[in-house]
Short mmCIF file of C-alpha atoms in Angstrom, two decimals:
data_model
loop_
_atom_site.label_atom_id
_atom_site.label_comp_id
_atom_site.label_asym_id
_atom_site.label_seq_id
_atom_site.Cartn_x
_atom_site.Cartn_y
_atom_site.Cartn_z
CA UNK A 10 -48.29 -127.41 105.38
CA UNK A 11 -46.63 -129.01 102.41
CA UNK A 12 -49.70 -130.93 101.36
CA UNK A 13 -48.20 -132.18 98.15
CA UNK A 14 -45.48 -134.02 100.01
CA UNK A 15 -46.91 -134.88 103.40
CA UNK A 16 -44.70 -137.60 104.73
CA UNK A 17 -41.07 -137.20 103.79
CA UNK A 18 -39.77 -134.51 106.14
CA UNK A 19 -42.46 -133.97 108.71
CA UNK A 20 -41.79 -134.42 112.39
CA UNK A 21 -43.60 -137.73 112.86
CA UNK A 22 -41.91 -139.47 109.95
CA UNK A 23 -38.54 -138.26 111.18
CA UNK A 24 -39.49 -139.32 114.72
CA UNK A 25 -40.13 -142.87 113.55
CA UNK A 26 -36.82 -142.98 111.68
CA UNK A 27 -34.84 -141.60 114.61
CA UNK A 28 -36.58 -143.91 117.07
CA UNK A 29 -35.79 -146.97 114.97
CA UNK A 30 -32.17 -145.78 114.75
CA UNK A 31 -32.10 -146.06 118.54
CA UNK A 32 -31.97 -142.32 119.22
CA UNK A 33 -33.63 -140.90 122.33
CA UNK A 34 -36.26 -138.41 121.23
CA UNK A 35 -39.04 -136.07 122.32
CA UNK A 36 -41.96 -134.49 120.49
CA UNK A 37 -43.02 -130.87 120.93
CA UNK A 38 -46.55 -129.97 119.77
CA UNK A 39 -48.29 -126.60 119.59
CA UNK A 40 -51.51 -127.18 121.55
CA UNK A 41 -52.93 -123.66 121.74
CA UNK A 42 -52.33 -120.30 120.10
CA UNK A 43 -53.58 -116.76 120.62
CA UNK A 44 -53.17 -113.76 118.36
CA UNK A 45 -50.84 -113.91 115.42
CA UNK A 46 -49.00 -117.10 116.35
CA UNK A 47 -46.90 -118.24 113.42
CA UNK A 48 -47.82 -121.95 113.38
CA UNK A 49 -51.23 -123.50 114.12
CA UNK A 50 -52.13 -125.99 116.85
CA UNK A 51 -50.88 -129.43 115.90
CA UNK A 52 -47.56 -128.22 114.47
CA UNK A 53 -44.77 -130.49 115.67
CA UNK A 54 -41.06 -130.65 116.28
CA UNK A 55 -39.02 -133.78 116.94
CA UNK A 56 -35.87 -133.40 119.03
CA UNK A 57 -33.14 -135.89 119.95
CA UNK A 58 -31.04 -135.92 123.12
CA UNK A 59 -28.18 -134.17 121.32
CA UNK A 60 -30.38 -131.24 120.38
CA UNK A 61 -30.92 -132.14 116.73
CA UNK A 62 -34.42 -131.26 115.55
CA UNK A 63 -36.77 -131.39 112.56
CA UNK A 64 -40.12 -129.70 112.03
CA UNK A 65 -41.48 -126.37 113.18
CA UNK A 66 -43.53 -125.01 116.05
CA UNK A 67 -43.05 -121.28 115.49
CA UNK A 68 -41.25 -120.68 112.24
CA UNK A 69 -37.96 -120.27 114.09
CA UNK A 70 -38.95 -117.91 116.92
CA UNK A 71 -38.84 -120.22 119.92
CA UNK A 72 -37.36 -123.46 118.59
CA UNK A 73 -34.11 -122.94 120.49
CA UNK A 74 -35.85 -122.73 123.86
CA UNK A 75 -38.11 -125.68 122.99
CA UNK A 76 -35.15 -127.86 122.06
CA UNK A 77 -33.46 -127.03 125.37
CA UNK A 78 -36.60 -128.03 127.32
CA UNK A 79 -37.07 -131.15 125.19
CA UNK A 80 -33.58 -132.43 125.92
CA UNK A 81 -34.40 -131.98 129.59
CA UNK A 82 -37.69 -133.91 129.13
CA UNK A 83 -35.83 -136.77 127.44
CA UNK A 84 -33.57 -137.02 130.51
CA UNK A 85 -36.36 -136.75 133.06
CA UNK A 86 -38.88 -138.85 131.14
CA UNK A 87 -41.64 -136.44 132.17
CA UNK A 88 -43.85 -134.40 129.78
CA UNK A 89 -44.13 -130.65 130.34
CA UNK A 90 -46.06 -127.64 129.10
CA UNK A 91 -44.27 -124.54 127.82
CA UNK A 92 -45.81 -121.17 127.20
CA UNK A 93 -44.40 -118.35 125.12
CA UNK A 94 -45.81 -114.92 124.51
CA UNK A 95 -45.00 -111.24 124.43
CA UNK A 96 -46.30 -110.77 127.96
CA UNK A 97 -43.41 -112.87 129.18
CA UNK A 98 -40.06 -111.12 129.13
CA UNK A 99 -38.14 -114.33 128.56
CA UNK A 100 -40.36 -115.18 125.64
CA UNK A 101 -39.73 -111.77 124.18
CA UNK A 102 -36.03 -112.48 124.40
CA UNK A 103 -36.37 -115.78 122.58
CA UNK A 104 -38.23 -113.93 119.91
CA UNK A 105 -41.95 -114.48 119.51
CA UNK A 106 -42.07 -110.87 118.43
CA UNK A 107 -45.09 -111.27 116.16
CA UNK A 108 -47.36 -110.56 119.11
CA UNK A 109 -48.77 -114.03 119.47
CA UNK A 110 -48.78 -116.47 122.35
CA UNK A 111 -48.39 -120.22 122.12
CA UNK A 112 -48.53 -123.22 124.44
CA UNK A 113 -46.31 -126.14 123.52
CA UNK A 114 -46.56 -129.65 124.97
CA UNK A 115 -43.22 -131.43 125.18
CA UNK A 116 -43.21 -135.21 125.69
CA UNK A 117 -40.48 -137.83 125.64
CA UNK A 118 -41.04 -140.80 123.30
CA UNK A 119 -40.89 -144.12 125.09
CA UNK A 120 -40.26 -147.63 123.71
CA UNK B 10 -45.82 -140.76 123.64
CA UNK B 11 -45.13 -144.38 122.90
CA UNK B 12 -43.10 -145.21 119.81
CA UNK B 13 -45.76 -147.71 118.68
CA UNK B 14 -48.33 -144.89 118.62
CA UNK B 15 -46.11 -142.91 116.26
CA UNK B 16 -45.88 -145.85 113.85
CA UNK B 17 -49.66 -146.37 114.01
CA UNK B 18 -50.24 -142.70 113.14
CA UNK B 19 -47.76 -142.87 110.27
CA UNK B 20 -49.35 -146.03 108.93
CA UNK B 21 -52.79 -144.38 108.93
CA UNK B 22 -51.40 -141.30 107.20
CA UNK B 23 -49.78 -143.40 104.51
CA UNK B 24 -53.18 -144.99 103.84
CA UNK B 25 -54.92 -141.57 103.85
CA UNK B 26 -57.03 -142.56 106.88
CA UNK B 27 -57.88 -139.76 109.33
CA UNK B 28 -56.76 -140.44 112.92
CA UNK B 29 -56.70 -138.41 116.12
CA UNK B 30 -54.49 -138.62 119.20
CA UNK B 31 -56.14 -137.44 122.42
CA UNK B 32 -53.72 -136.36 125.15
CA UNK B 33 -54.85 -135.60 128.70
CA UNK B 34 -52.85 -132.49 129.55
CA UNK B 35 -53.25 -133.23 133.26
CA UNK B 36 -52.64 -136.97 133.43
CA UNK B 37 -50.62 -137.30 130.16
CA UNK B 38 -52.77 -140.31 129.12
CA UNK B 39 -52.97 -140.82 125.35
CA UNK B 40 -55.23 -142.72 123.01
CA UNK B 41 -55.58 -143.14 119.24
CA UNK B 42 -59.03 -142.56 117.76
CA UNK B 43 -60.02 -143.45 114.19
CA UNK B 44 -63.02 -142.29 112.15
CA UNK B 45 -64.54 -145.73 112.74
CA UNK B 46 -64.33 -145.76 116.52
CA UNK B 47 -64.84 -142.03 117.21
CA UNK B 48 -68.53 -142.73 117.91
CA UNK B 49 -67.64 -144.74 121.02
CA UNK B 50 -65.15 -142.22 122.40
CA UNK B 51 -66.15 -139.88 125.26
CA UNK B 52 -64.95 -136.95 123.10
CA UNK B 53 -66.36 -138.52 119.92
CA UNK B 54 -68.37 -135.53 118.78
CA UNK B 55 -65.51 -133.08 119.21
CA UNK B 56 -63.17 -135.48 117.44
CA UNK B 57 -65.57 -136.00 114.52
CA UNK B 58 -65.91 -132.23 114.13
CA UNK B 59 -62.16 -131.92 114.04
CA UNK B 60 -61.89 -134.67 111.42
CA UNK B 61 -64.13 -132.48 109.29
CA UNK B 62 -62.31 -129.21 109.93
CA UNK B 63 -58.83 -130.75 109.96
CA UNK B 64 -57.95 -128.50 112.92
CA UNK B 65 -56.25 -129.68 116.12
CA UNK B 66 -57.05 -128.06 119.45
CA UNK B 67 -57.92 -128.29 123.13
CA UNK B 68 -61.28 -129.35 124.57
CA UNK B 69 -62.09 -129.06 128.26
CA UNK B 70 -64.45 -131.31 130.20
CA UNK B 71 -64.91 -132.30 133.85
CA UNK B 72 -61.63 -134.25 133.67
CA UNK B 73 -59.66 -131.21 132.58
CA UNK B 74 -57.96 -130.24 129.33
CA UNK B 75 -57.52 -132.68 126.45
CA UNK B 76 -55.53 -131.92 123.34
CA UNK B 77 -57.02 -133.44 120.19
CA UNK B 78 -54.38 -133.75 117.50
CA UNK B 79 -55.96 -134.68 114.17
CA UNK B 80 -54.05 -136.08 111.27
CA UNK B 81 -56.17 -135.77 108.13
CA UNK B 82 -54.95 -136.53 104.64
CA UNK B 83 -53.78 -133.56 102.56
CA UNK B 84 -56.48 -132.55 100.07
CA UNK B 85 -56.15 -134.06 96.64
CA UNK B 86 -57.53 -132.88 93.33
CA UNK B 87 -58.06 -135.52 90.67
CA UNK B 88 -58.63 -134.01 87.22
CA UNK B 89 -60.14 -136.26 84.57
CA UNK B 90 -58.99 -135.00 81.18
CA UNK B 91 -55.63 -133.62 80.09
CA UNK B 92 -57.39 -130.73 78.38
CA UNK B 93 -56.62 -127.04 78.06
CA UNK B 94 -58.50 -126.14 81.27
CA UNK B 95 -56.46 -128.77 83.13
CA UNK B 96 -53.20 -127.21 81.96
CA UNK B 97 -54.23 -124.02 83.76
CA UNK B 98 -55.95 -125.70 86.71
CA UNK B 99 -53.18 -128.10 87.73
CA UNK B 100 -50.48 -125.51 88.56
CA UNK B 101 -52.96 -123.15 90.25
CA UNK B 102 -54.28 -125.96 92.44
CA UNK B 103 -50.74 -127.01 93.32
CA UNK B 104 -49.93 -123.49 94.45
CA UNK B 105 -52.94 -123.77 96.79
CA UNK B 106 -51.33 -126.93 98.26
CA UNK B 107 -53.50 -129.54 96.57
CA UNK B 108 -51.91 -132.81 95.62
CA UNK B 109 -52.91 -132.83 91.93
CA UNK B 110 -53.25 -135.78 89.55
CA UNK B 111 -54.39 -135.54 85.92
CA UNK B 112 -55.78 -138.71 84.34
CA UNK B 113 -56.56 -139.14 80.64
CA UNK B 114 -56.32 -142.32 78.57
CA UNK B 115 -55.88 -140.32 75.36
CA UNK B 116 -52.15 -140.22 74.82
CA UNK B 117 -52.46 -137.33 72.36
CA UNK B 118 -53.66 -135.16 75.25
CA UNK B 119 -51.75 -136.71 78.14
CA UNK B 120 -48.23 -135.70 77.14
CA UNK B 121 -45.47 -134.66 79.51
CA UNK B 122 -44.84 -131.59 77.33
CA UNK B 123 -48.31 -130.26 78.09
CA UNK B 124 -48.07 -131.09 81.83
CA UNK B 125 -44.43 -130.56 82.69
CA UNK B 126 -44.70 -130.27 86.49
CA UNK B 127 -47.89 -132.26 87.01
CA UNK B 128 -48.45 -135.87 88.03
CA UNK B 129 -50.00 -137.19 84.81
CA UNK B 130 -51.35 -140.69 84.21
CA UNK B 131 -52.15 -141.72 80.61
CA UNK B 132 -54.58 -144.49 81.44
CA UNK B 133 -58.28 -145.14 81.95
CA UNK B 134 -59.59 -143.58 85.18
CA UNK B 135 -61.21 -146.85 86.30
CA UNK B 136 -57.81 -148.56 86.16
CA UNK B 137 -55.97 -145.73 87.91
CA UNK B 138 -58.57 -145.43 90.69
CA UNK B 139 -58.30 -149.12 91.51
CA UNK B 140 -54.80 -148.48 92.84
CA UNK B 141 -55.45 -145.02 94.31
CA UNK B 142 -59.07 -144.96 95.44
CA UNK B 143 -60.96 -141.70 95.91
CA UNK B 144 -61.86 -140.58 99.44
CA UNK B 145 -63.58 -137.80 101.37
CA UNK B 146 -60.41 -135.68 101.29
CA UNK B 147 -60.33 -135.72 97.48
CA UNK B 148 -61.94 -133.39 94.92
CA UNK B 149 -62.70 -134.65 91.42
CA UNK B 150 -63.20 -132.50 88.34
CA UNK B 151 -64.30 -134.32 85.18
CA UNK B 152 -63.32 -132.16 82.23
CA UNK B 153 -63.38 -134.30 79.09
CA UNK B 154 -67.14 -134.22 78.42
CA UNK B 155 -66.69 -137.70 77.01
CA UNK B 156 -69.02 -140.11 78.84
CA UNK B 157 -66.65 -143.00 78.15
CA UNK B 158 -63.96 -141.25 80.19
CA UNK B 159 -65.92 -139.10 82.69
CA UNK B 160 -68.85 -141.26 83.82
CA UNK B 161 -67.05 -143.99 85.78
CA UNK B 162 -64.87 -141.63 87.84
CA UNK B 163 -67.88 -139.37 88.51
CA UNK B 164 -69.82 -142.32 89.88
CA UNK B 165 -66.80 -143.42 91.93
CA UNK B 166 -66.38 -139.88 93.32
CA UNK B 167 -70.02 -139.67 94.42
CA UNK B 168 -69.81 -143.09 96.05
CA UNK B 169 -66.54 -142.27 97.84
CA UNK B 170 -68.00 -139.04 99.29
CA UNK B 171 -65.42 -136.79 97.61
CA UNK B 172 -65.67 -133.32 99.14
CA UNK B 173 -66.11 -131.82 95.69
CA UNK B 174 -67.35 -133.35 92.44
CA UNK B 175 -67.60 -131.19 89.33
CA UNK B 176 -68.36 -132.02 85.71
CA UNK B 177 -67.84 -129.91 82.61
CA UNK B 178 -70.70 -129.60 80.16
CA UNK B 179 -73.81 -127.63 79.38
CA UNK B 180 -77.09 -128.12 81.23
CA UNK B 181 -78.25 -130.34 78.36
CA UNK B 182 -75.09 -132.47 78.52
CA UNK B 183 -75.49 -132.72 82.27
CA UNK B 184 -79.13 -133.82 82.02
CA UNK B 185 -78.08 -136.69 79.76
CA UNK B 186 -75.26 -137.52 82.16
CA UNK B 187 -77.71 -137.58 85.07
CA UNK B 188 -79.94 -140.00 83.21
CA UNK B 189 -77.00 -142.33 82.54
CA UNK B 190 -75.62 -142.22 86.09
CA UNK B 191 -79.02 -142.72 87.69
CA UNK B 192 -79.46 -145.85 85.61
CA UNK B 193 -76.39 -147.29 87.35
CA UNK B 194 -77.53 -146.51 90.88
CA UNK B 195 -76.67 -142.85 91.53
CA UNK B 196 -79.50 -141.08 93.38
CA UNK B 197 -81.02 -137.69 92.55
CA UNK B 198 -79.55 -136.18 95.72
CA UNK B 199 -76.08 -137.46 94.79
CA UNK B 200 -76.53 -135.93 91.32
CA UNK B 201 -77.56 -132.63 92.91
CA UNK B 202 -74.19 -132.58 94.68
CA UNK B 203 -72.32 -132.34 91.36
CA UNK B 204 -71.07 -128.87 90.46
CA UNK B 205 -72.49 -128.54 86.92
CA UNK B 206 -72.23 -126.49 84.84
CA UNK B 207 -68.80 -126.56 86.44
CA UNK B 208 -67.24 -123.68 88.35
CA UNK B 209 -68.30 -120.53 90.13
CA UNK B 210 -70.38 -118.24 87.94
CA UNK B 211 -67.84 -115.51 87.24
CA UNK B 212 -68.51 -115.31 83.52
CA UNK B 213 -65.32 -117.23 82.75
CA UNK B 214 -64.52 -116.76 79.06
CA UNK B 215 -61.50 -118.97 78.39
CA UNK B 216 -59.79 -122.09 79.76
CA UNK B 217 -57.66 -120.29 82.36
CA UNK B 218 -60.67 -118.36 83.66
CA UNK B 219 -62.72 -121.56 83.82
CA UNK B 220 -59.86 -123.07 85.83
CA UNK B 221 -60.14 -120.16 88.30
CA UNK B 222 -63.90 -120.74 88.54
CA UNK B 223 -63.41 -124.47 89.21
CA UNK B 224 -60.66 -123.95 91.78
CA UNK B 225 -62.82 -121.37 93.59
CA UNK B 226 -65.56 -123.99 93.97
CA UNK B 227 -63.10 -126.65 95.14
CA UNK B 228 -61.70 -124.31 97.81
CA UNK B 229 -65.21 -123.26 98.84
CA UNK B 230 -66.19 -126.92 99.28
CA UNK B 231 -63.06 -127.60 101.32
CA UNK B 232 -63.21 -124.56 103.58
CA UNK B 233 -66.88 -123.70 103.93
CA UNK B 234 -68.69 -127.05 103.93
CA UNK B 235 -65.81 -129.31 104.67
CA UNK B 236 -65.85 -133.04 104.46
CA UNK B 237 -69.42 -133.76 105.49
CA UNK B 238 -69.06 -137.37 104.46
CA UNK B 239 -65.84 -138.18 106.21
CA UNK B 240 -67.32 -139.68 109.35
CA UNK B 241 -69.16 -142.17 107.18
CA UNK B 242 -66.15 -142.92 104.98
#
């Protein structure tokens, strides 16, 4: 957390800017962690429908997969829950190799 | 999430007001909860606890899982006095992620040369605090031992429920300070909440070591007995 500069580059500030620019966006939020997950619950990522993103939900480990799912959520308009962890072979491939598990809630932003 | 909810959260954050967003993970319903209306919320107690801890997380009740996302202001440290201890304390506190401000009306002390990287305001604390009021997510350390400079911000810090209030000075100095502050409406129990003599008792022998002792107390107040007053703020 960059406490000294809370509101310039964080996901929600960027989300508001992108939304007012007319971009279609989604938010991804870490809702639960187990073990040595890299980012705590509440960490957020904002994603637009072209796959641009700002913020962090895992320090780089699973952002790629989250962005892919978020673009899908923007199209469908339906929130979804993602889970990543070492027990899951796919998750291992996308790289949460620190041994932790995380659940991430992905939701489209509506007008 | 609705776009209007995002702007409401951002507005609260800009004003340093704690807010929570509760999301039903089954039905996707969302609501915004503030410190003022948490009491009337079905998950009010859990939300109030999370306002104090600053941690987001899931709670489960008969309706299923709810994610409580709390947005609390980043902790601030306001240092009264651009003194030698402050020169050591400000950068250390910044490295621990505090948003640090040093206030001192004495322009001989409050020079940019002495506080190169620090937000420094060469003005009277009472004037500065009018524009940037203290709150429960702020720590205040009064380090001038000059009553003309320290007393008003100390009183303001106690009244605002700052999570840490410390004042430099010997026991004798502090007893005189207590007498003055209690004449202007501060209670004995509020006085007892002041960390004085300031800092953890580590036998600190010079300004930098005193800064370590003060910062240790500030962190202890933040992490171990966090923000008891915030629900009332």
